[in-house]
mmCIF file with all atom_site columns, C-alpha atoms in Angstrom:
data_model
loop_
_atom_site.group_PDB
_atom_site.id
_atom_site.type_symbol
_atom_site.label_atom_id
_atom_site.label_alt_id
_atom_site.label_comp_id
_atom_site.label_asym_id
_atom_site.label_entity_id
_atom_site.label_seq_id
_atom_site.pdbx_PDB_ins_code
_atom_site.Cartn_x
_atom_site.Cartn_y
_atom_site.Cartn_z
_atom_site.occupancy
_atom_site.B_iso_or_equiv
_atom_site.pdbx_formal_charge
_atom_site.auth_seq_id
_atom_site.auth_comp_id
_atom_site.auth_asym_id
_atom_site.auth_atom_id
_atom_site.pdbx_PDB_model_num
ATOM 1   C CA . MET A 1 1   ? -47.406 -36.415 -33.982 1.00 90.00 ? 1   MET A CA 1
ATOM 2   C CA . VAL A 1 2   ? -48.031 -36.915 -37.312 1.00 91.00 ? 2   VAL A CA 1
ATOM 3   C CA . LEU A 1 3   ? -51.842 -36.720 -38.710 1.00 92.00 ? 3   LEU A CA 1
ATOM 4   C CA . GLY A 1 4   ? -51.523 -37.774 -42.670 1.00 89.00 ? 4   GLY A CA 1
ATOM 5   C CA . PRO A 1 5   ? -54.203 -38.044 -45.448 1.00 85.00 ? 5   PRO A CA 1
ATOM 6   C CA . GLY A 1 6   ? -55.657 -41.362 -43.955 1.00 76.00 ? 6   GLY A CA 1
ATOM 7   C CA . GLY A 1 7   ? -57.093 -38.821 -41.022 1.00 75.00 ? 7   GLY A CA 1
ATOM 8   C CA . ALA A 1 8   ? -55.318 -41.618 -38.460 1.00 84.00 ? 8   ALA A CA 1
ATOM 9   C CA . PRO A 1 9   ? -52.808 -39.609 -36.046 1.00 91.00 ? 9   PRO A CA 1
ATOM 10  C CA . ARG A 1 10  ? -49.508 -41.473 -35.332 1.00 91.00 ? 10  ARG A CA 1
ATOM 11  C CA . THR A 1 11  ? -46.827 -40.460 -33.093 1.00 91.00 ? 11  THR A CA 1
ATOM 12  C CA . VAL A 1 12  ? -43.024 -40.781 -34.431 1.00 90.00 ? 12  VAL A CA 1
ATOM 13  C CA . PRO A 1 13  ? -39.793 -41.183 -32.975 1.00 88.00 ? 13  PRO A CA 1
ATOM 14  C CA . SER A 1 14  ? -37.923 -37.954 -32.103 1.00 91.00 ? 14  SER A CA 1
ATOM 15  C CA . TRP A 1 15  ? -35.029 -36.869 -30.014 1.00 91.00 ? 15  TRP A CA 1
ATOM 16  C CA . PHE A 1 16  ? -33.864 -33.380 -28.773 1.00 89.00 ? 16  PHE A CA 1
ATOM 17  C CA . ASP A 1 17  ? -30.071 -32.624 -28.623 1.00 91.00 ? 17  ASP A CA 1
ATOM 18  C CA . GLY A 1 18  ? -30.678 -29.144 -26.086 1.00 89.00 ? 18  GLY A CA 1
ATOM 19  C CA . THR A 1 19  ? -30.953 -27.080 -29.368 1.00 92.00 ? 19  THR A CA 1
ATOM 20  C CA . THR A 1 20  ? -33.267 -28.702 -31.864 1.00 93.00 ? 20  THR A CA 1
ATOM 21  C CA . LEU A 1 21  ? -35.564 -31.410 -32.021 1.00 91.00 ? 21  LEU A CA 1
ATOM 22  C CA . ARG A 1 22  ? -35.130 -33.717 -34.932 1.00 92.00 ? 22  ARG A CA 1
ATOM 23  C CA . ALA A 1 23  ? -37.964 -36.027 -36.210 1.00 90.00 ? 23  ALA A CA 1
ATOM 24  C CA . ARG A 1 24  ? -38.011 -38.715 -39.160 1.00 89.00 ? 24  ARG A CA 1
ATOM 25  C CA . PHE A 1 25  ? -40.943 -39.724 -40.549 1.00 89.00 ? 25  PHE A CA 1
ATOM 26  C CA . ALA A 1 26  ? -42.463 -41.421 -44.046 1.00 86.00 ? 26  ALA A CA 1
ATOM 27  C CA . PRO A 1 27  ? -45.922 -40.302 -45.496 1.00 85.00 ? 27  PRO A CA 1
ATOM 28  C CA . ASP A 1 28  ? -48.113 -42.607 -45.256 1.00 80.00 ? 28  ASP A CA 1
ATOM 29  C CA . ARG A 1 29  ? -49.669 -41.495 -48.821 1.00 88.00 ? 29  ARG A CA 1
ATOM 30  C CA . ALA A 1 30  ? -49.529 -38.845 -51.018 1.00 91.00 ? 30  ALA A CA 1
ATOM 31  C CA . GLY A 1 31  ? -51.298 -35.399 -49.997 1.00 90.00 ? 31  GLY A CA 1
ATOM 32  C CA . GLU A 1 32  ? -51.175 -32.675 -47.083 1.00 89.00 ? 32  GLU A CA 1
ATOM 33  C CA . THR A 1 33  ? -49.486 -34.124 -43.622 1.00 90.00 ? 33  THR A CA 1
ATOM 34  C CA . THR A 1 34  ? -49.620 -32.261 -40.657 1.00 91.00 ? 34  THR A CA 1
ATOM 35  C CA . VAL A 1 35  ? -46.543 -32.519 -38.015 1.00 91.00 ? 35  VAL A CA 1
ATOM 36  C CA . GLN A 1 36  ? -47.188 -31.441 -34.619 1.00 92.00 ? 36  GLN A CA 1
ATOM 37  C CA . VAL A 1 37  ? -44.686 -31.355 -31.477 1.00 92.00 ? 37  VAL A CA 1
ATOM 38  C CA . VAL A 1 38  ? -45.942 -31.638 -27.865 1.00 90.00 ? 38  VAL A CA 1
ATOM 39  C CA . ALA A 1 39  ? -44.361 -30.545 -25.581 1.00 87.00 ? 39  ALA A CA 1
ATOM 40  C CA . ASP A 1 40  ? -44.962 -31.004 -21.509 1.00 85.00 ? 40  ASP A CA 1
ATOM 41  C CA . LEU A 1 41  ? -44.887 -27.584 -20.240 1.00 83.00 ? 41  LEU A CA 1
ATOM 42  C CA . ALA A 1 42  ? -45.972 -26.420 -16.611 1.00 82.00 ? 42  ALA A CA 1
ATOM 43  C CA . GLY A 1 43  ? -49.426 -26.635 -17.076 1.00 78.00 ? 43  GLY A CA 1
ATOM 44  C CA . GLY A 1 44  ? -49.437 -29.702 -18.933 1.00 78.00 ? 44  GLY A CA 1
ATOM 45  C CA . PRO A 1 45  ? -48.838 -31.267 -22.430 1.00 84.00 ? 45  PRO A CA 1
ATOM 46  C CA . ARG A 1 46  ? -49.795 -28.784 -25.473 1.00 83.00 ? 46  ARG A CA 1
ATOM 47  C CA . PRO A 1 47  ? -48.938 -28.778 -29.070 1.00 88.00 ? 47  PRO A CA 1
ATOM 48  C CA . VAL A 1 48  ? -45.908 -26.162 -29.206 1.00 89.00 ? 48  VAL A CA 1
ATOM 49  C CA . LEU A 1 49  ? -45.164 -26.147 -32.991 1.00 90.00 ? 49  LEU A CA 1
ATOM 50  C CA . GLU A 1 50  ? -47.104 -27.167 -35.990 1.00 89.00 ? 50  GLU A CA 1
ATOM 51  C CA . ALA A 1 51  ? -46.036 -27.366 -39.850 1.00 90.00 ? 51  ALA A CA 1
ATOM 52  C CA . THR A 1 52  ? -47.479 -28.802 -43.137 1.00 88.00 ? 52  THR A CA 1
ATOM 53  C CA . VAL A 1 53  ? -45.681 -31.253 -45.332 1.00 89.00 ? 53  VAL A CA 1
ATOM 54  C CA . PHE A 1 54  ? -46.710 -31.631 -48.903 1.00 90.00 ? 54  PHE A CA 1
ATOM 55  C CA . ALA A 1 55  ? -45.867 -34.870 -50.346 1.00 91.00 ? 55  ALA A CA 1
ATOM 56  C CA . ASP A 1 56  ? -46.245 -35.222 -54.375 1.00 91.00 ? 56  ASP A CA 1
ATOM 57  C CA . VAL A 1 57  ? -48.928 -32.960 -54.283 1.00 90.00 ? 57  VAL A CA 1
ATOM 58  C CA . GLU A 1 58  ? -48.331 -29.135 -54.817 1.00 88.00 ? 58  GLU A CA 1
ATOM 59  C CA . PRO A 1 59  ? -49.338 -27.108 -51.783 1.00 87.00 ? 59  PRO A CA 1
ATOM 60  C CA . GLN A 1 60  ? -53.053 -25.785 -52.277 1.00 76.00 ? 60  GLN A CA 1
ATOM 61  C CA . ALA A 1 61  ? -53.587 -22.179 -53.368 1.00 68.00 ? 61  ALA A CA 1
ATOM 62  C CA . HIS A 1 62  ? -56.577 -21.726 -50.725 1.00 63.00 ? 62  HIS A CA 1
ATOM 63  C CA . GLU A 1 63  ? -57.391 -22.769 -47.630 1.00 69.00 ? 63  GLU A CA 1
ATOM 64  C CA . PRO A 1 64  ? -58.809 -26.408 -47.415 1.00 67.00 ? 64  PRO A CA 1
ATOM 65  C CA . ASP A 1 65  ? -62.059 -27.148 -45.544 1.00 71.00 ? 65  ASP A CA 1
ATOM 66  C CA . ARG A 1 66  ? -60.851 -28.343 -42.143 1.00 80.00 ? 66  ARG A CA 1
ATOM 67  C CA . THR A 1 67  ? -64.859 -28.743 -41.056 1.00 90.00 ? 67  THR A CA 1
ATOM 68  C CA . ALA A 1 68  ? -65.021 -31.763 -38.538 1.00 95.00 ? 68  ALA A CA 1
ATOM 69  C CA . PRO A 1 69  ? -66.847 -34.786 -38.750 1.00 94.00 ? 69  PRO A CA 1
ATOM 70  C CA . GLY A 1 70  ? -69.450 -34.055 -36.288 1.00 94.00 ? 70  GLY A CA 1
ATOM 71  C CA . GLU A 1 71  ? -69.188 -30.344 -36.125 1.00 92.00 ? 71  GLU A CA 1
ATOM 72  C CA . GLU A 1 72  ? -72.782 -30.079 -38.116 1.00 88.00 ? 72  GLU A CA 1
ATOM 73  C CA . VAL A 1 73  ? -74.687 -31.328 -34.810 1.00 85.00 ? 73  VAL A CA 1
ATOM 74  C CA . VAL A 1 74  ? -76.787 -28.467 -33.996 1.00 74.00 ? 74  VAL A CA 1
ATOM 75  C CA . THR A 1 75  ? -79.495 -29.972 -31.279 1.00 69.00 ? 75  THR A CA 1
ATOM 76  C CA . GLY A 1 76  ? -78.899 -31.183 -28.231 1.00 67.00 ? 76  GLY A CA 1
ATOM 77  C CA . ALA A 1 77  ? -80.187 -30.231 -24.717 1.00 73.00 ? 77  ALA A CA 1
ATOM 78  C CA . ASP A 1 78  ? -76.999 -27.848 -24.332 1.00 93.00 ? 78  ASP A CA 1
ATOM 79  C CA . ASP A 1 79  ? -73.727 -27.241 -24.861 1.00 95.00 ? 79  ASP A CA 1
ATOM 80  C CA . ASP A 1 80  ? -72.439 -30.251 -23.216 1.00 96.00 ? 80  ASP A CA 1
ATOM 81  C CA . GLU A 1 81  ? -75.150 -32.995 -25.347 1.00 95.00 ? 81  GLU A CA 1
ATOM 82  C CA . ARG A 1 82  ? -73.571 -31.412 -28.375 1.00 95.00 ? 82  ARG A CA 1
ATOM 83  C CA . LEU A 1 83  ? -70.194 -31.474 -27.847 1.00 97.00 ? 83  LEU A CA 1
ATOM 84  C CA . ALA A 1 84  ? -70.735 -35.252 -26.742 1.00 97.00 ? 84  ALA A CA 1
ATOM 85  C CA . ALA A 1 85  ? -72.229 -35.814 -30.033 1.00 96.00 ? 85  ALA A CA 1
ATOM 86  C CA . MET A 1 86  ? -69.807 -34.169 -32.375 1.00 97.00 ? 86  MET A CA 1
ATOM 87  C CA . VAL A 1 87  ? -67.471 -37.274 -30.379 1.00 98.00 ? 87  VAL A CA 1
ATOM 88  C CA . VAL A 1 88  ? -69.886 -39.720 -31.787 1.00 97.00 ? 88  VAL A CA 1
ATOM 89  C CA . ARG A 1 89  ? -70.165 -38.686 -35.356 1.00 96.00 ? 89  ARG A CA 1
ATOM 90  C CA . ALA A 1 90  ? -66.211 -38.361 -35.433 1.00 97.00 ? 90  ALA A CA 1
ATOM 91  C CA . ARG A 1 91  ? -65.519 -41.817 -34.368 1.00 97.00 ? 91  ARG A CA 1
ATOM 92  C CA . ALA A 1 92  ? -67.979 -43.031 -36.458 1.00 97.00 ? 92  ALA A CA 1
ATOM 93  C CA . SER A 1 93  ? -66.814 -41.073 -39.460 1.00 95.00 ? 93  SER A CA 1
ATOM 94  C CA . ALA A 1 94  ? -63.348 -43.893 -38.222 1.00 95.00 ? 94  ALA A CA 1
ATOM 95  C CA . SER A 1 95  ? -65.612 -46.805 -38.173 1.00 96.00 ? 95  SER A CA 1
ATOM 96  C CA . LEU A 1 96  ? -65.027 -46.807 -34.093 1.00 97.00 ? 96  LEU A CA 1
ATOM 97  C CA . SER A 1 97  ? -68.058 -47.432 -31.505 1.00 97.00 ? 97  SER A CA 1
ATOM 98  C CA . PRO A 1 98  ? -69.377 -44.126 -29.124 1.00 98.00 ? 98  PRO A CA 1
ATOM 99  C CA . LEU A 1 99  ? -67.748 -43.842 -25.849 1.00 98.00 ? 99  LEU A CA 1
ATOM 100 C CA . ALA A 1 100 ? -69.910 -44.207 -22.658 1.00 98.00 ? 100 ALA A CA 1
ATOM 101 C CA . ARG A 1 101 ? -71.068 -41.371 -21.539 1.00 98.00 ? 101 ARG A CA 1
ATOM 102 C CA . ASP A 1 102 ? -70.073 -40.875 -17.603 1.00 98.00 ? 102 ASP A CA 1
ATOM 103 C CA . ALA A 1 103 ? -71.792 -38.460 -15.466 1.00 98.00 ? 103 ALA A CA 1
ATOM 104 C CA . ARG A 1 104 ? -68.678 -39.015 -12.924 1.00 98.00 ? 104 ARG A CA 1
ATOM 105 C CA . LEU A 1 105 ? -66.112 -37.851 -15.478 1.00 98.00 ? 105 LEU A CA 1
ATOM 106 C CA . ASP A 1 106 ? -68.987 -35.019 -16.770 1.00 98.00 ? 106 ASP A CA 1
ATOM 107 C CA . GLY A 1 107 ? -68.241 -33.794 -12.909 1.00 98.00 ? 107 GLY A CA 1
ATOM 108 C CA . VAL A 1 108 ? -64.416 -33.594 -13.182 1.00 98.00 ? 108 VAL A CA 1
ATOM 109 C CA . ALA A 1 109 ? -64.518 -31.865 -16.514 1.00 98.00 ? 109 ALA A CA 1
ATOM 110 C CA . ARG A 1 110 ? -66.819 -29.399 -15.486 1.00 98.00 ? 110 ARG A CA 1
ATOM 111 C CA . GLU A 1 111 ? -65.235 -28.181 -12.361 1.00 98.00 ? 111 GLU A CA 1
ATOM 112 C CA . HIS A 1 112 ? -61.909 -27.830 -14.567 1.00 98.00 ? 112 HIS A CA 1
ATOM 113 C CA . ALA A 1 113 ? -63.542 -25.669 -17.405 1.00 98.00 ? 113 ALA A CA 1
ATOM 114 C CA . LYS A 1 114 ? -65.003 -23.857 -14.457 1.00 98.00 ? 114 LYS A CA 1
ATOM 115 C CA . ARG A 1 115 ? -61.886 -22.998 -13.528 1.00 98.00 ? 115 ARG A CA 1
ATOM 116 C CA . MET A 1 116 ? -59.973 -22.000 -16.968 1.00 98.00 ? 116 MET A CA 1
ATOM 117 C CA . ALA A 1 117 ? -63.271 -20.168 -17.734 1.00 98.00 ? 117 ALA A CA 1
ATOM 118 C CA . GLU A 1 118 ? -62.615 -18.163 -14.516 1.00 97.00 ? 118 GLU A CA 1
ATOM 119 C CA . LEU A 1 119 ? -59.099 -17.646 -14.840 1.00 97.00 ? 119 LEU A CA 1
ATOM 120 C CA . HIS A 1 120 ? -59.253 -16.957 -18.579 1.00 96.00 ? 120 HIS A CA 1
ATOM 121 C CA . GLN A 1 121 ? -55.837 -19.710 -18.816 1.00 96.00 ? 121 GLN A CA 1
ATOM 122 C CA . LEU A 1 122 ? -55.989 -22.688 -20.893 1.00 95.00 ? 122 LEU A CA 1
ATOM 123 C CA . ALA A 1 123 ? -54.248 -25.582 -19.333 1.00 95.00 ? 123 ALA A CA 1
ATOM 124 C CA . HIS A 1 124 ? -54.824 -29.029 -18.354 1.00 95.00 ? 124 HIS A CA 1
ATOM 125 C CA . ASP A 1 125 ? -53.509 -28.079 -15.062 1.00 95.00 ? 125 ASP A CA 1
ATOM 126 C CA . ALA A 1 126 ? -54.854 -24.911 -14.397 1.00 95.00 ? 126 ALA A CA 1
ATOM 127 C CA . GLY A 1 127 ? -53.568 -24.882 -10.605 1.00 94.00 ? 127 GLY A CA 1
ATOM 128 C CA . ASP A 1 128 ? -55.991 -27.588 -9.735  1.00 96.00 ? 128 ASP A CA 1
ATOM 129 C CA . GLY A 1 129 ? -53.915 -30.928 -10.774 1.00 95.00 ? 129 GLY A CA 1
ATOM 130 C CA . ASP A 1 130 ? -53.421 -32.793 -13.737 1.00 95.00 ? 130 ASP A CA 1
ATOM 131 C CA . PRO A 1 131 ? -55.961 -34.823 -15.333 1.00 96.00 ? 131 PRO A CA 1
ATOM 132 C CA . LEU A 1 132 ? -55.132 -38.180 -13.357 1.00 95.00 ? 132 LEU A CA 1
ATOM 133 C CA . GLU A 1 133 ? -54.281 -36.001 -10.208 1.00 96.00 ? 133 GLU A CA 1
ATOM 134 C CA . ARG A 1 134 ? -58.329 -34.455 -11.068 1.00 97.00 ? 134 ARG A CA 1
ATOM 135 C CA . LEU A 1 135 ? -59.694 -38.193 -11.574 1.00 97.00 ? 135 LEU A CA 1
ATOM 136 C CA . ARG A 1 136 ? -58.436 -39.536 -8.190  1.00 97.00 ? 136 ARG A CA 1
ATOM 137 C CA . ALA A 1 137 ? -59.500 -36.578 -6.390  1.00 97.00 ? 137 ALA A CA 1
ATOM 138 C CA . ALA A 1 138 ? -62.907 -37.339 -7.311  1.00 97.00 ? 138 ALA A CA 1
ATOM 139 C CA . GLY A 1 139 ? -62.075 -41.135 -5.883  1.00 97.00 ? 139 GLY A CA 1
ATOM 140 C CA . LEU A 1 140 ? -61.962 -42.126 -9.759  1.00 98.00 ? 140 LEU A CA 1
ATOM 141 C CA . GLU A 1 141 ? -59.007 -44.648 -10.881 1.00 97.00 ? 141 GLU A CA 1
ATOM 142 C CA . ALA A 1 142 ? -58.071 -45.535 -14.439 1.00 97.00 ? 142 ALA A CA 1
ATOM 143 C CA . GLY A 1 143 ? -55.811 -47.399 -16.496 1.00 96.00 ? 143 GLY A CA 1
ATOM 144 C CA . ASP A 1 144 ? -55.986 -44.854 -19.251 1.00 96.00 ? 144 ASP A CA 1
ATOM 145 C CA . THR A 1 145 ? -56.636 -41.341 -19.343 1.00 97.00 ? 145 THR A CA 1
ATOM 146 C CA . GLY A 1 146 ? -57.019 -38.388 -21.504 1.00 97.00 ? 146 GLY A CA 1
ATOM 147 C CA . GLU A 1 147 ? -57.652 -35.210 -21.939 1.00 98.00 ? 147 GLU A CA 1
ATOM 148 C CA . ASN A 1 148 ? -58.453 -32.231 -24.262 1.00 98.00 ? 148 ASN A CA 1
ATOM 149 C CA . VAL A 1 149 ? -59.380 -28.948 -23.308 1.00 98.00 ? 149 VAL A CA 1
ATOM 150 C CA . ALA A 1 150 ? -59.984 -25.727 -25.992 1.00 97.00 ? 150 ALA A CA 1
ATOM 151 C CA . HIS A 1 151 ? -61.138 -22.576 -25.615 1.00 97.00 ? 151 HIS A CA 1
ATOM 152 C CA . ALA A 1 152 ? -63.551 -21.313 -28.745 1.00 96.00 ? 152 ALA A CA 1
ATOM 153 C CA . ALA A 1 153 ? -66.231 -18.614 -29.956 1.00 95.00 ? 153 ALA A CA 1
ATOM 154 C CA . SER A 1 154 ? -68.366 -21.379 -30.651 1.00 93.00 ? 154 SER A CA 1
ATOM 155 C CA . ILE A 1 155 ? -68.468 -25.184 -29.969 1.00 94.00 ? 155 ILE A CA 1
ATOM 156 C CA . GLY A 1 156 ? -68.522 -26.337 -33.333 1.00 94.00 ? 156 GLY A CA 1
ATOM 157 C CA . LEU A 1 157 ? -65.127 -23.824 -33.494 1.00 94.00 ? 157 LEU A CA 1
ATOM 158 C CA . ALA A 1 158 ? -63.230 -25.696 -30.543 1.00 96.00 ? 158 ALA A CA 1
ATOM 159 C CA . HIS A 1 159 ? -64.290 -29.403 -31.868 1.00 97.00 ? 159 HIS A CA 1
ATOM 160 C CA . ARG A 1 160 ? -63.084 -28.010 -35.288 1.00 95.00 ? 160 ARG A CA 1
ATOM 161 C CA . ALA A 1 161 ? -59.563 -27.246 -33.198 1.00 95.00 ? 161 ALA A CA 1
ATOM 162 C CA . PHE A 1 162 ? -59.480 -30.776 -31.734 1.00 96.00 ? 162 PHE A CA 1
ATOM 163 C CA . TRP A 1 163 ? -60.620 -32.934 -35.382 1.00 95.00 ? 163 TRP A CA 1
ATOM 164 C CA . ALA A 1 164 ? -57.398 -30.427 -36.932 1.00 92.00 ? 164 ALA A CA 1
ATOM 165 C CA . SER A 1 165 ? -54.512 -31.596 -33.953 1.00 94.00 ? 165 SER A CA 1
ATOM 166 C CA . PRO A 1 166 ? -53.178 -35.000 -34.277 1.00 95.00 ? 166 PRO A CA 1
ATOM 167 C CA . SER A 1 167 ? -52.638 -35.072 -30.528 1.00 95.00 ? 167 SER A CA 1
ATOM 168 C CA . HIS A 1 168 ? -56.491 -34.378 -29.865 1.00 97.00 ? 168 HIS A CA 1
ATOM 169 C CA . ARG A 1 169 ? -57.772 -36.369 -32.720 1.00 96.00 ? 169 ARG A CA 1
ATOM 170 C CA . ALA A 1 170 ? -55.687 -39.424 -31.404 1.00 96.00 ? 170 ALA A CA 1
ATOM 171 C CA . ASN A 1 171 ? -57.739 -38.899 -27.743 1.00 97.00 ? 171 ASN A CA 1
ATOM 172 C CA . ILE A 1 172 ? -60.951 -39.205 -29.659 1.00 98.00 ? 172 ILE A CA 1
ATOM 173 C CA . LEU A 1 173 ? -60.078 -41.871 -32.240 1.00 97.00 ? 173 LEU A CA 1
ATOM 174 C CA . SER A 1 174 ? -58.447 -43.964 -29.327 1.00 97.00 ? 174 SER A CA 1
ATOM 175 C CA . ARG A 1 175 ? -59.253 -47.791 -28.955 1.00 96.00 ? 175 ARG A CA 1
ATOM 176 C CA . GLU A 1 176 ? -57.543 -47.251 -25.323 1.00 97.00 ? 176 GLU A CA 1
ATOM 177 C CA . PHE A 1 177 ? -60.915 -44.811 -23.975 1.00 98.00 ? 177 PHE A CA 1
ATOM 178 C CA . ASP A 1 178 ? -64.037 -46.010 -23.235 1.00 98.00 ? 178 ASP A CA 1
ATOM 179 C CA . ARG A 1 179 ? -65.203 -43.577 -21.513 1.00 98.00 ? 179 ARG A CA 1
ATOM 180 C CA . ILE A 1 180 ? -66.362 -40.023 -21.660 1.00 98.00 ? 180 ILE A CA 1
ATOM 181 C CA . GLY A 1 181 ? -66.939 -36.365 -19.641 1.00 98.00 ? 181 GLY A CA 1
ATOM 182 C CA . VAL A 1 182 ? -67.388 -33.444 -21.331 1.00 98.00 ? 182 VAL A CA 1
ATOM 183 C CA . ALA A 1 183 ? -68.315 -29.995 -20.511 1.00 98.00 ? 183 ALA A CA 1
ATOM 184 C CA . VAL A 1 184 ? -68.487 -26.814 -21.609 1.00 98.00 ? 184 VAL A CA 1
ATOM 185 C CA . VAL A 1 185 ? -68.732 -23.339 -19.837 1.00 98.00 ? 185 VAL A CA 1
ATOM 186 C CA . ARG A 1 186 ? -69.280 -19.986 -21.311 1.00 97.00 ? 186 ARG A CA 1
ATOM 187 C CA . ASP A 1 187 ? -67.275 -17.066 -20.113 1.00 96.00 ? 187 ASP A CA 1
ATOM 188 C CA . ASP A 1 188 ? -68.376 -13.335 -19.630 1.00 94.00 ? 188 ASP A CA 1
ATOM 189 C CA . HIS A 1 189 ? -67.886 -13.121 -23.551 1.00 94.00 ? 189 HIS A CA 1
ATOM 190 C CA . GLY A 1 190 ? -69.846 -15.258 -24.393 1.00 95.00 ? 190 GLY A CA 1
ATOM 191 C CA . GLU A 1 191 ? -67.271 -18.188 -25.559 1.00 96.00 ? 191 GLU A CA 1
ATOM 192 C CA . ALA A 1 192 ? -66.940 -21.738 -24.636 1.00 97.00 ? 192 ALA A CA 1
ATOM 193 C CA . TRP A 1 193 ? -64.077 -23.289 -22.880 1.00 98.00 ? 193 TRP A CA 1
ATOM 194 C CA . ALA A 1 194 ? -64.292 -26.988 -23.630 1.00 98.00 ? 194 ALA A CA 1
ATOM 195 C CA . VAL A 1 195 ? -63.210 -30.107 -21.998 1.00 98.00 ? 195 VAL A CA 1
ATOM 196 C CA . GLU A 1 196 ? -62.928 -33.629 -23.291 1.00 98.00 ? 196 GLU A CA 1
ATOM 197 C CA . THR A 1 197 ? -62.153 -36.154 -20.469 1.00 98.00 ? 197 THR A CA 1
ATOM 198 C CA . PHE A 1 198 ? -61.373 -39.843 -21.564 1.00 98.00 ? 198 PHE A CA 1
ATOM 199 C CA . ALA A 1 199 ? -60.716 -43.389 -19.342 1.00 98.00 ? 199 ALA A CA 1
ATOM 200 C CA . GLY A 1 200 ? -60.250 -46.220 -19.637 1.00 97.00 ? 200 GLY A CA 1
ATOM 201 C CA . ARG A 1 201 ? -60.828 -49.469 -17.465 1.00 95.00 ? 201 ARG A CA 1
ATOM 202 C CA . LEU A 1 202 ? -62.366 -46.843 -15.067 1.00 96.00 ? 202 LEU A CA 1
ATOM 203 C CA . ARG A 1 203 ? -62.822 -47.962 -11.218 1.00 93.00 ? 203 ARG A CA 1
#
C-alpha cells in the first residue's frame, strides 16, 4: 500500500520471489510518501514493514505533525462514541459521507476488543475467528468487510495510528463500506483496545 501527499491510499502491484518482495510505483506528487507492506499472518493481515520515500523534497529534519483529522474530538458519552465521531470527521476531511453506525457490528467489535484486551494480543483473529467468521457467527452476512484493530494509550493515539497507516486509512475512506461498528475496551492498565468493524451490503 502507498500513501502519498494526496492523502488517498492505494494498492500497488508487488511480487515475492521467495526471498525478496518487490514493488514498483511512482509518487503521485512531490512530498512524503509512506510505503507499507501488509502480510497475511496467523492472526490475520498485519502491516509488517513500513518505509518513507521523499520525492522532489528534502527529508524533514524534524518530526512532522501526525495529528489525524478527528483526533481533536474530546466529547462523547463514552470511548466508543468518541472513536466513532473521529471516523466521521476523518471521512468528512476527504469529502465522504458518514458510515451508518450499526448496533450489530458494535456487538461484534466489542466481543473482539474484549478478547484482545483479555489476552493482550493485537490480532484480527485472536482465536475467535477472522472478521468474516465473527460476522457469520453473529448471524450477519456482508458483501464487503474490513476491520481496524489497535492497542494504544488513548483513543486519540489509536485513531492517529489508523490514519497514519495506509491499509487502515483505506478502510476508513473506503467507498465499499456503508456501515460501521465501533468498540473500545480498557485493560487493567487503562489502555485502549480499539476495534472498527466495517461492512458493505450487510444483511
